[in-house]
């Protein structure tokens, strides 16, 4: 399936379209919503679930009044269509109030103040990753305006949430989150989401530079890909949806996503839901941190800004990173001791519903197992009824058409194999062996693509080496070998 092909965005019924709040009945109980979230393996949009949330009124104007002139950090990016992603390390930053942001966003180019150097027609602004506990530190009552309890998480509210406020064109580069799954409530304006399933990882050319804990970035600008340098991207299965106010998007674990604001002002609230698989993922991330920091610091001790994401504020010394690794391993074994058997959520192929499988960590963990990606349920059992309907809409894959090399809001906008992470060893069917060969070929082509921009074919940079050493498939194996060795 071509990554740049077109499809019709699914029609989604917006919440609260008419009548009083009391007339609405939520389509899912908290228990049912949580069951869906913990089992669904594809992105979907919940409708008619937040019409009574006080936070539905949190537009930028309202928030500017609540925050009373509090200065927050905006990331400034270019409204351009380069084939190179705009990583946070390449952006500039502005400390400003929401009032100042709204004034600048009205295209008052002659204004003074923090945005004076940024032409509104050429730049976008994004106040992203703003944790409620820091933003509203003296107004904790506001946490109750966000009610994730409606989705089956009774202790979760704004205290475990982050706020995102952006202008037209503001976006996050394509990445996957190492931990948890994601719930995103759209409050104001619309955002367009480009999503890719976990099995597309080799086609998205993953990199850990810039380094940010829990974020694996893609080297590709997915709305304007350089297909000559990254030809395997054409095999990626792009899913797209436009998220509108009143809707909540569910993003399953390890789904890649690129998110862009397509209205003049957008406001979103999200919360990452912890999963059982996160215990092993934290070991993998600690290994990644040690390798990246050691090699990149040795390369240039004075210039961490070039490779360390601005969101990373913790010390990066080897001693500190050793503590991180030991803490992650200890936490993993603590979890094993308290539960003895770890429940693994395993997706089924061909869109089938998944079920929970029990895996004894000590006696059954083998090299190549991957948590949620390595176990599949049998096909002989009847499939559960689909949860989809007018109030839970699956995010559609783009239909197959000739790919376009331009996309996003400033331009127009296959499943060749399924390689579940971790199924690279052990007994496999012939078809699966062929899938692995295809995956290995994609990784080799990814590495080869890096060499095309080097001064010579024999030059290997630190980043080239890191892309191999901290490839998610590699760190997963290392983490499992480490756990396996300590459990003997």
PDB file of N, CA and C in Angstrom, residues 28 32-46 180-183 198 248-255 275 277 345-348 351-356 372-373 383-389 391-395:
ATOM      1  N   UNK A  28     -20.655   4.204  25.913  1.00  0.00           N
ATOM      2  CA  UNK A  28     -19.889   3.144  26.558  1.00  0.00           C
ATOM      3  C   UNK A  28     -19.788   3.420  28.055  1.00  0.00           C
ATOM      4  N   UNK A  32     -16.614  -0.770  29.824  1.00  0.00           N
ATOM      5  CA  UNK A  32     -16.552  -1.179  28.419  1.00  0.00           C
ATOM      6  C   UNK A  32     -15.503  -0.373  27.661  1.00  0.00           C
ATOM      7  N   UNK A  33     -15.427   0.931  27.954  1.00  0.00           N
ATOM      8  CA  UNK A  33     -14.426   1.766  27.283  1.00  0.00           C
ATOM      9  C   UNK A  33     -13.019   1.266  27.601  1.00  0.00           C
ATOM     10  N   UNK A  34     -12.772   0.924  28.852  1.00  0.00           N
ATOM     11  CA  UNK A  34     -11.439   0.428  29.221  1.00  0.00           C
ATOM     12  C   UNK A  34     -11.157  -0.913  28.552  1.00  0.00           C
ATOM     13  N   UNK A  35     -12.157  -1.763  28.486  1.00  0.00           N
ATOM     14  CA  UNK A  35     -11.980  -3.052  27.806  1.00  0.00           C
ATOM     15  C   UNK A  35     -11.569  -2.842  26.349  1.00  0.00           C
ATOM     16  N   UNK A  36     -12.203  -1.884  25.693  1.00  0.00           N
ATOM     17  CA  UNK A  36     -11.861  -1.584  24.296  1.00  0.00           C
ATOM     18  C   UNK A  36     -10.429  -1.074  24.207  1.00  0.00           C
ATOM     19  N   UNK A  37     -10.079  -0.135  25.074  1.00  0.00           N
ATOM     20  CA  UNK A  37      -8.740   0.464  25.046  1.00  0.00           C
ATOM     21  C   UNK A  37      -7.664  -0.581  25.287  1.00  0.00           C
ATOM     22  N   UNK A  38      -7.905  -1.497  26.199  1.00  0.00           N
ATOM     23  CA  UNK A  38      -6.880  -2.478  26.556  1.00  0.00           C
ATOM     24  C   UNK A  38      -6.812  -3.651  25.588  1.00  0.00           C
ATOM     25  N   UNK A  39      -7.727  -3.702  24.632  1.00  0.00           N
ATOM     26  CA  UNK A  39      -7.715  -4.829  23.695  1.00  0.00           C
ATOM     27  C   UNK A  39      -7.575  -4.421  22.236  1.00  0.00           C
ATOM     28  N   UNK A  40      -7.993  -3.195  21.908  1.00  0.00           N
ATOM     29  CA  UNK A  40      -8.004  -2.782  20.512  1.00  0.00           C
ATOM     30  C   UNK A  40      -6.581  -2.558  20.003  1.00  0.00           C
ATOM     31  N   UNK A  41      -6.306  -3.031  18.800  1.00  0.00           N
ATOM     32  CA  UNK A  41      -4.966  -2.924  18.232  1.00  0.00           C
ATOM     33  C   UNK A  41      -4.898  -2.020  17.008  1.00  0.00           C
ATOM     34  N   UNK A  42      -5.896  -1.170  16.815  1.00  0.00           N
ATOM     35  CA  UNK A  42      -5.838  -0.187  15.758  1.00  0.00           C
ATOM     36  C   UNK A  42      -6.408   1.133  16.269  1.00  0.00           C
ATOM     37  N   UNK A  43      -5.959   2.258  15.718  1.00  0.00           N
ATOM     38  CA  UNK A  43      -6.468   3.553  16.187  1.00  0.00           C
ATOM     39  C   UNK A  43      -7.962   3.675  15.931  1.00  0.00           C
ATOM     40  N   UNK A  44      -8.636   4.366  16.828  1.00  0.00           N
ATOM     41  CA  UNK A  44     -10.075   4.573  16.689  1.00  0.00           C
ATOM     42  C   UNK A  44     -10.461   5.850  17.419  1.00  0.00           C
ATOM     43  N   UNK A  45     -11.606   6.397  17.030  1.00  0.00           N
ATOM     44  CA  UNK A  45     -12.091   7.641  17.625  1.00  0.00           C
ATOM     45  C   UNK A  45     -13.362   7.373  18.420  1.00  0.00           C
ATOM     46  N   UNK A  46     -13.332   7.778  19.689  1.00  0.00           N
ATOM     47  CA  UNK A  46     -14.515   7.733  20.543  1.00  0.00           C
ATOM     48  C   UNK A  46     -15.306   9.024  20.341  1.00  0.00           C
ATOM     49  N   UNK A 180       3.295   2.733  26.931  1.00  0.00           N
ATOM     50  CA  UNK A 180       1.861   2.930  27.024  1.00  0.00           C
ATOM     51  C   UNK A 180       1.121   3.109  25.709  1.00  0.00           C
ATOM     52  N   UNK A 181      -0.169   3.403  25.865  1.00  0.00           N
ATOM     53  CA  UNK A 181      -1.017   3.815  24.750  1.00  0.00           C
ATOM     54  C   UNK A 181      -1.502   5.225  25.051  1.00  0.00           C
ATOM     55  N   UNK A 182      -2.201   5.833  24.118  1.00  0.00           N
ATOM     56  CA  UNK A 182      -2.458   7.266  24.195  1.00  0.00           C
ATOM     57  C   UNK A 182      -3.935   7.566  23.978  1.00  0.00           C
ATOM     58  N   UNK A 183      -4.491   8.439  24.809  1.00  0.00           N
ATOM     59  CA  UNK A 183      -5.831   8.992  24.614  1.00  0.00           C
ATOM     60  C   UNK A 183      -5.689  10.493  24.401  1.00  0.00           C
ATOM     61  N   UNK A 198       2.864  -0.720  14.008  1.00  0.00           N
ATOM     62  CA  UNK A 198       4.191  -1.103  14.497  1.00  0.00           C
ATOM     63  C   UNK A 198       4.990  -1.932  13.499  1.00  0.00           C
ATOM     64  N   UNK A 248     -12.266  11.931  20.902  1.00  0.00           N
ATOM     65  CA  UNK A 248     -11.114  11.383  21.616  1.00  0.00           C
ATOM     66  C   UNK A 248     -10.495  10.289  20.763  1.00  0.00           C
ATOM     67  N   UNK A 249      -9.232  10.467  20.423  1.00  0.00           N
ATOM     68  CA  UNK A 249      -8.522   9.483  19.615  1.00  0.00           C
ATOM     69  C   UNK A 249      -7.769   8.516  20.516  1.00  0.00           C
ATOM     70  N   UNK A 250      -7.912   7.227  20.211  1.00  0.00           N
ATOM     71  CA  UNK A 250      -7.127   6.195  20.882  1.00  0.00           C
ATOM     72  C   UNK A 250      -5.990   5.778  19.963  1.00  0.00           C
ATOM     73  N   UNK A 251      -4.754   5.899  20.461  1.00  0.00           N
ATOM     74  CA  UNK A 251      -3.568   5.483  19.707  1.00  0.00           C
ATOM     75  C   UNK A 251      -2.971   4.279  20.419  1.00  0.00           C
ATOM     76  N   UNK A 252      -3.002   3.087  19.800  1.00  0.00           N
ATOM     77  CA  UNK A 252      -2.469   1.901  20.462  1.00  0.00           C
ATOM     78  C   UNK A 252      -0.957   1.976  20.645  1.00  0.00           C
ATOM     79  N   UNK A 253      -0.456   1.071  21.425  1.00  0.00           N
ATOM     80  CA  UNK A 253       0.978   0.994  21.727  1.00  0.00           C
ATOM     81  C   UNK A 253       1.798   0.843  20.447  1.00  0.00           C
ATOM     82  N   UNK A 254       2.855   1.659  20.370  1.00  0.00           N
ATOM     83  CA  UNK A 254       3.874   1.577  19.316  1.00  0.00           C
ATOM     84  C   UNK A 254       3.362   1.925  17.917  1.00  0.00           C
ATOM     85  N   UNK A 255       2.219   2.602  17.810  1.00  0.00           N
ATOM     86  CA  UNK A 255       1.810   3.112  16.505  1.00  0.00           C
ATOM     87  C   UNK A 255       2.544   4.424  16.248  1.00  0.00           C
ATOM     88  N   UNK A 275       0.975   0.461  30.496  1.00  0.00           N
ATOM     89  CA  UNK A 275       0.680  -0.927  30.144  1.00  0.00           C
ATOM     90  C   UNK A 275       1.690  -1.858  30.799  1.00  0.00           C
ATOM     91  N   UNK A 277       3.498  -4.028  29.462  1.00  0.00           N
ATOM     92  CA  UNK A 277       4.723  -4.141  28.663  1.00  0.00           C
ATOM     93  C   UNK A 277       5.731  -3.039  28.962  1.00  0.00           C
ATOM     94  N   UNK A 345      -0.342  -8.739  26.310  1.00  0.00           N
ATOM     95  CA  UNK A 345      -1.428  -8.494  25.375  1.00  0.00           C
ATOM     96  C   UNK A 345      -0.907  -8.697  23.968  1.00  0.00           C
ATOM     97  N   UNK A 346      -1.484  -9.653  23.251  1.00  0.00           N
ATOM     98  CA  UNK A 346      -0.951 -10.020  21.941  1.00  0.00           C
ATOM     99  C   UNK A 346      -1.958  -9.751  20.843  1.00  0.00           C
ATOM    100  N   UNK A 347      -1.565  -9.005  19.818  1.00  0.00           N
ATOM    101  CA  UNK A 347      -2.487  -8.755  18.706  1.00  0.00           C
ATOM    102  C   UNK A 347      -2.649  -9.977  17.837  1.00  0.00           C
ATOM    103  N   UNK A 348      -3.813 -10.102  17.214  1.00  0.00           N
ATOM    104  CA  UNK A 348      -4.042 -11.158  16.242  1.00  0.00           C
ATOM    105  C   UNK A 348      -3.883 -10.569  14.852  1.00  0.00           C
ATOM    106  N   UNK A 351      -6.544  -8.238  11.519  1.00  0.00           N
ATOM    107  CA  UNK A 351      -7.582  -7.445  12.155  1.00  0.00           C
ATOM    108  C   UNK A 351      -8.376  -8.182  13.209  1.00  0.00           C
ATOM    109  N   UNK A 352      -7.978  -9.381  13.567  1.00  0.00           N
ATOM    110  CA  UNK A 352      -8.721 -10.118  14.569  1.00  0.00           C
ATOM    111  C   UNK A 352      -8.534  -9.479  15.931  1.00  0.00           C
ATOM    112  N   UNK A 353      -9.504  -9.686  16.831  1.00  0.00           N
ATOM    113  CA  UNK A 353      -9.380  -9.177  18.184  1.00  0.00           C
ATOM    114  C   UNK A 353      -8.310  -9.941  18.911  1.00  0.00           C
ATOM    115  N   UNK A 354      -7.608  -9.251  19.825  1.00  0.00           N
ATOM    116  CA  UNK A 354      -6.566  -9.934  20.568  1.00  0.00           C
ATOM    117  C   UNK A 354      -7.082 -10.355  21.926  1.00  0.00           C
ATOM    118  N   UNK A 355      -6.380 -11.271  22.570  1.00  0.00           N
ATOM    119  CA  UNK A 355      -6.723 -11.670  23.921  1.00  0.00           C
ATOM    120  C   UNK A 355      -5.466 -11.676  24.765  1.00  0.00           C
ATOM    121  N   UNK A 356      -5.632 -11.776  26.078  1.00  0.00           N
ATOM    122  CA  UNK A 356      -4.484 -11.775  26.967  1.00  0.00           C
ATOM    123  C   UNK A 356      -3.918 -13.181  27.071  1.00  0.00           C
ATOM    124  N   UNK A 372       4.066  -7.273  23.750  1.00  0.00           N
ATOM    125  CA  UNK A 372       2.767  -7.304  23.086  1.00  0.00           C
ATOM    126  C   UNK A 372       2.826  -7.764  21.648  1.00  0.00           C
ATOM    127  N   UNK A 373       4.007  -7.874  21.060  1.00  0.00           N
ATOM    128  CA  UNK A 373       4.055  -8.129  19.636  1.00  0.00           C
ATOM    129  C   UNK A 373       4.382  -9.571  19.271  1.00  0.00           C
ATOM    130  N   UNK A 383     -14.476 -15.169  16.522  1.00  0.00           N
ATOM    131  CA  UNK A 383     -14.070 -13.791  16.724  1.00  0.00           C
ATOM    132  C   UNK A 383     -15.129 -13.033  17.503  1.00  0.00           C
ATOM    133  N   UNK A 384     -14.690 -12.187  18.449  1.00  0.00           N
ATOM    134  CA  UNK A 384     -15.626 -11.409  19.245  1.00  0.00           C
ATOM    135  C   UNK A 384     -16.320 -10.371  18.363  1.00  0.00           C
ATOM    136  N   UNK A 385     -17.488  -9.947  18.827  1.00  0.00           N
ATOM    137  CA  UNK A 385     -18.235  -8.949  18.069  1.00  0.00           C
ATOM    138  C   UNK A 385     -17.444  -7.658  17.970  1.00  0.00           C
ATOM    139  N   UNK A 386     -17.499  -7.015  16.820  1.00  0.00           N
ATOM    140  CA  UNK A 386     -16.752  -5.777  16.614  1.00  0.00           C
ATOM    141  C   UNK A 386     -17.333  -4.671  17.486  1.00  0.00           C
ATOM    142  N   UNK A 387     -16.466  -3.870  18.126  1.00  0.00           N
ATOM    143  CA  UNK A 387     -16.967  -2.766  18.944  1.00  0.00           C
ATOM    144  C   UNK A 387     -17.278  -1.518  18.130  1.00  0.00           C
ATOM    145  N   UNK A 388     -16.984  -1.541  16.824  1.00  0.00           N
ATOM    146  CA  UNK A 388     -17.102  -0.333  16.021  1.00  0.00           C
ATOM    147  C   UNK A 388     -18.565  -0.005  15.697  1.00  0.00           C
ATOM    148  N   UNK A 389     -18.806   1.265  15.555  1.00  0.00           N
ATOM    149  CA  UNK A 389     -20.140   1.765  15.249  1.00  0.00           C
ATOM    150  C   UNK A 389     -20.074   3.279  15.177  1.00  0.00           C
ATOM    151  N   UNK A 391     -20.258   5.452  17.414  1.00  0.00           N
ATOM    152  CA  UNK A 391     -19.585   6.086  18.548  1.00  0.00           C
ATOM    153  C   UNK A 391     -18.164   5.592  18.751  1.00  0.00           C
ATOM    154  N   UNK A 392     -17.707   4.662  17.924  1.00  0.00           N
ATOM    155  CA  UNK A 392     -16.317   4.210  17.929  1.00  0.00           C
ATOM    156  C   UNK A 392     -15.941   3.917  16.484  1.00  0.00           C
ATOM    157  N   UNK A 393     -15.199   4.846  15.887  1.00  0.00           N
ATOM    158  CA  UNK A 393     -14.922   4.792  14.460  1.00  0.00           C
ATOM    159  C   UNK A 393     -13.455   4.440  14.231  1.00  0.00           C
ATOM    160  N   UNK A 394     -13.167   3.356  13.513  1.00  0.00           N
ATOM    161  CA  UNK A 394     -11.764   3.016  13.245  1.00  0.00           C
ATOM    162  C   UNK A 394     -11.125   4.024  12.307  1.00  0.00           C
ATOM    163  N   UNK A 395      -9.848   4.283  12.502  1.00  0.00           N
ATOM    164  CA  UNK A 395      -9.111   5.160  11.603  1.00  0.00           C
ATOM    165  C   UNK A 395      -8.745   4.351  10.367  1.00  0.00           C
TER     166      UNK A 395
END
